[in-house]
Amino acid sequence: MSSPRSHLRVACLVVAVLSCAGHAAAQNLSRPETLLKKMTLDEKIGQLVQRAGGRQRALNSRLDDAELERVRAGGVGSYLHVAGAEPLGRLQKVAVEESRLGIPLLFAMDVVHGYRTIFPVPIALASTWAPESEERAARVAAEEATAAGLHWTFAPMIDIARDPRWGRIVEGAGEDPFLGSRLAVAQVNGFQGGNILRPGSLMATAKHFGAYGAAIGGRDYNTADLSERTLQEVYLPPFYAAARAGSGSFMVAFNDIAGVPTTANRELVRGTLRERWGWQGLMVSDWGSVGELLNHGVAATRGEAGVLALDASVDMDMVGGVYADDLKEAIAKDPARIKLLDEAVLRILRVKEQLGLFDKPMVYHDVEREKSALLSAEHRESARAVARQSMVLLKNDNKLLPLNPDKLRTIAVIGALATDGRTMIGSWKAQGREEEAVTLLAGLTAAQPKLKILSAPGADPRNADLSGIPAAVKAAKAADVVVLMIGEDYDQSAEARSRSDLELPVSQMELARRVLATGKPVVVVLTNGRPLAMSWLAEKAPAILETWMLGTECGNAITDVLFGKYSPAGRLPATFPRTTGSVPFYYAGNPTGRPADPDLAKDTVRYHDLPITPLFAFGHGLSYSAFGYSDLAQSTQSVGPGDRIDISITVENTGGVASDEVVQLYVRDPVASISRPVLELRGFKRIELAAGARKRVTFSLTPEQLAFWSTRGQWLVEAGRIDFWIGASSADLRANGSFEISKTHTGTAPAAALPTRVIVSNIN
Ligand code: BGC
């Protein structure tokens, strides 16, 4: 990982290059500026318009005369939910060859965790704690999507989510801004291939700026009402990191923060993102969110809504048609608004230029490339490798896992999800096909031809029909071991899929009760899009493997783990609560005047009827091995502005099985001018260790990474002691130390957005 200082140097270089380009442009107008001068008002507005393709996400059905005429007239800047090298190529040709100015179209889709080869859903990808795997997943998605005619994806979703009732927690990286920032950067780099200027790259969208995940009560679209400090320290860092990584576009959130809908939030979008952070990419609204400003009650007419959004610097109107239909009249009322319009047009044209669309509009429409890229053997292999890394072993009593096929004759695979290919590819499946997904039953059957496999659906998470349970119990009784796949289906998390109850669906609970009652050894394979409150199951089931929804290679990957071909080592990116009533529950809370104390039943910050600990802590995850942590060392006792401290530890694989381990660094500022979280993640590294092997892991931190949002509204690094811990999870801390920050000074960036340099070396 690069240091914040090298980061800043790169940023300065970029600014210098851009300002050079600016000087050149003063004498010699850039292509976007030249075009702007030639454009009519209608053509300008047309660039701001994004229209939707057909329901099948292929535009063929909409290539009617009226649509083509709109393109010829320059009335469309972009289409979304479209796909296909050939149909999109035909459409692009119309735009480029038959419209007056020949401005190319931008083609977009939600390519979130794969295009045709589907990778694990984002919360599962986040569970790898391996930015390089996130990057690989995004790269494969980009290779396939760009081969299919797409320029632009609405991903990554980098909203911090601390309330698992929110259905969209499945789409993000969980509760932590440091982990979220690293994974945001990895995905932007993966989608854009490290460089949006390279034709053939898929432009990323950091969404949904700025506090969509803070929807009160976890109800999707709901108001967020949070302190400026929490906004700055928790919700915004991944966006800052994505902006610095060069995400070509951003999307505003549907919701409002304390009464200001983000689509109209001039201070946040134009002020913080563009002016203070210096990001100049393309800002797109969310689906119809410009028009929804009327529902928010901040605009009386669509024209007013359009002006508010444009003023906030929302460049493109996704689907709502407000810019298309109502902006012209609003501009006629106040011609000064043309300046806002021109800025938006320029930003859109610049992106088209950066993607190479003016010079090589047909690069994205090579049908042969499309054929060979989609679902290639290499892509499937990557999907399987990442799926294996995504699983989190929550519990494994008496080493029930891995299963030894030589000691088994009959295995029961129970649960409707075990044959549900649709659920395996999750929400936002792009062009993923359920029939191409390997289900658990299929994967297991192919890998273990000698085992007798009894399968029974038992019960389906979608309904309360329990009539299949007796057959499932019969299969369980006849087997040596049971693999029970239960949880939520793909449609029980995702957008507009918030749930008030975090327990397992009723039918799944009943199935689990009855199967566990057989007394057979039961391995629970969980499928779900959110942390679940499953205290009963966690107590009764001897082994629980969290698999989320693992994509096209799901069944193969799970089988690899169940039979020990791969030791699971994923970690939870979000806390699992004990009950629904205890959410939001996250590890990085403030200490309070009456800290939670396991020995005191009352008068501390806790629920009277629950233990103070969560069911499974942030960062938790077991493996088939065991690890020792030793020889903690630090390079200095004191750091000042511009200094670094190196914190090193030796990790040894003591469990006799090759496995990865995720080493985690947490910090705390114990005495500051405002109370600071009891723990904050500031470093992590997933390392591979052969049995008996040792590695030395060094985390290198700067004081800026300890900055907080001060009462004066700036990043402040305060002099004083900092405590740190290294461990295997936020609840399994193995070594600790402390150092001093020698001087109070201001910081420049959100602390959690700054990367920690990590060095790993082998020890013989
Ligand atoms: C979602 C976005 C998505 C857009 C386009 C909206 O409903 O909130 O995340 O990118 O639709 O599909």
Coordinates of C-alpha atoms and ligand atoms in Angstrom, one line a residue, residues 80-81 110 154 168 171 207-208 212 251 254 286-287 318 428 495, ligand 1:
L80 CA -28.4 2.4 -18.6
H81 CA -29.4 -1.2 -18.2
D110 CA -24.9 -2.1 -12.5
F154 CA -22.6 1.8 -11.0
R168 CA -28.4 -3.0 1.0
E171 CA -24.0 -4.5 -1.5
K207 CA -22.1 5.3 -4.6
H208 CA -24.2 6.4 -2.9
Y212 CA -27.2 6.4 2.4
M251 CA -23.7 8.8 -7.6
F254 CA -31.6 8.9 -2.6
D286 CA -29.8 8.0 -8.5
W287 CA -32.8 6.5 -10.3
M318 CA -30.8 9.1 -14.3
W428 CA -27.4 -7.3 -9.1
E495 CA -32.5 -2.6 -2.5
Ligands
BGC1 C1 -30.1 2.1 -7.1 C2 -28.7 2.4 -7.7 C3 -28.6 1.8 -9.1 C4 -29.6 2.4 -9.9 C5 -29.5 1.9 -11.4 C6 -31.2 2.5 -8.1 O1 -32.4 2.1 -7.7 O2 -30.2 2.8 -5.9 O3 -27.8 1.8 -6.8 O4 -27.3 2.0 -9.6 O5 -30.9 2.1 -9.4 O6 -29.9 0.6 -11.5

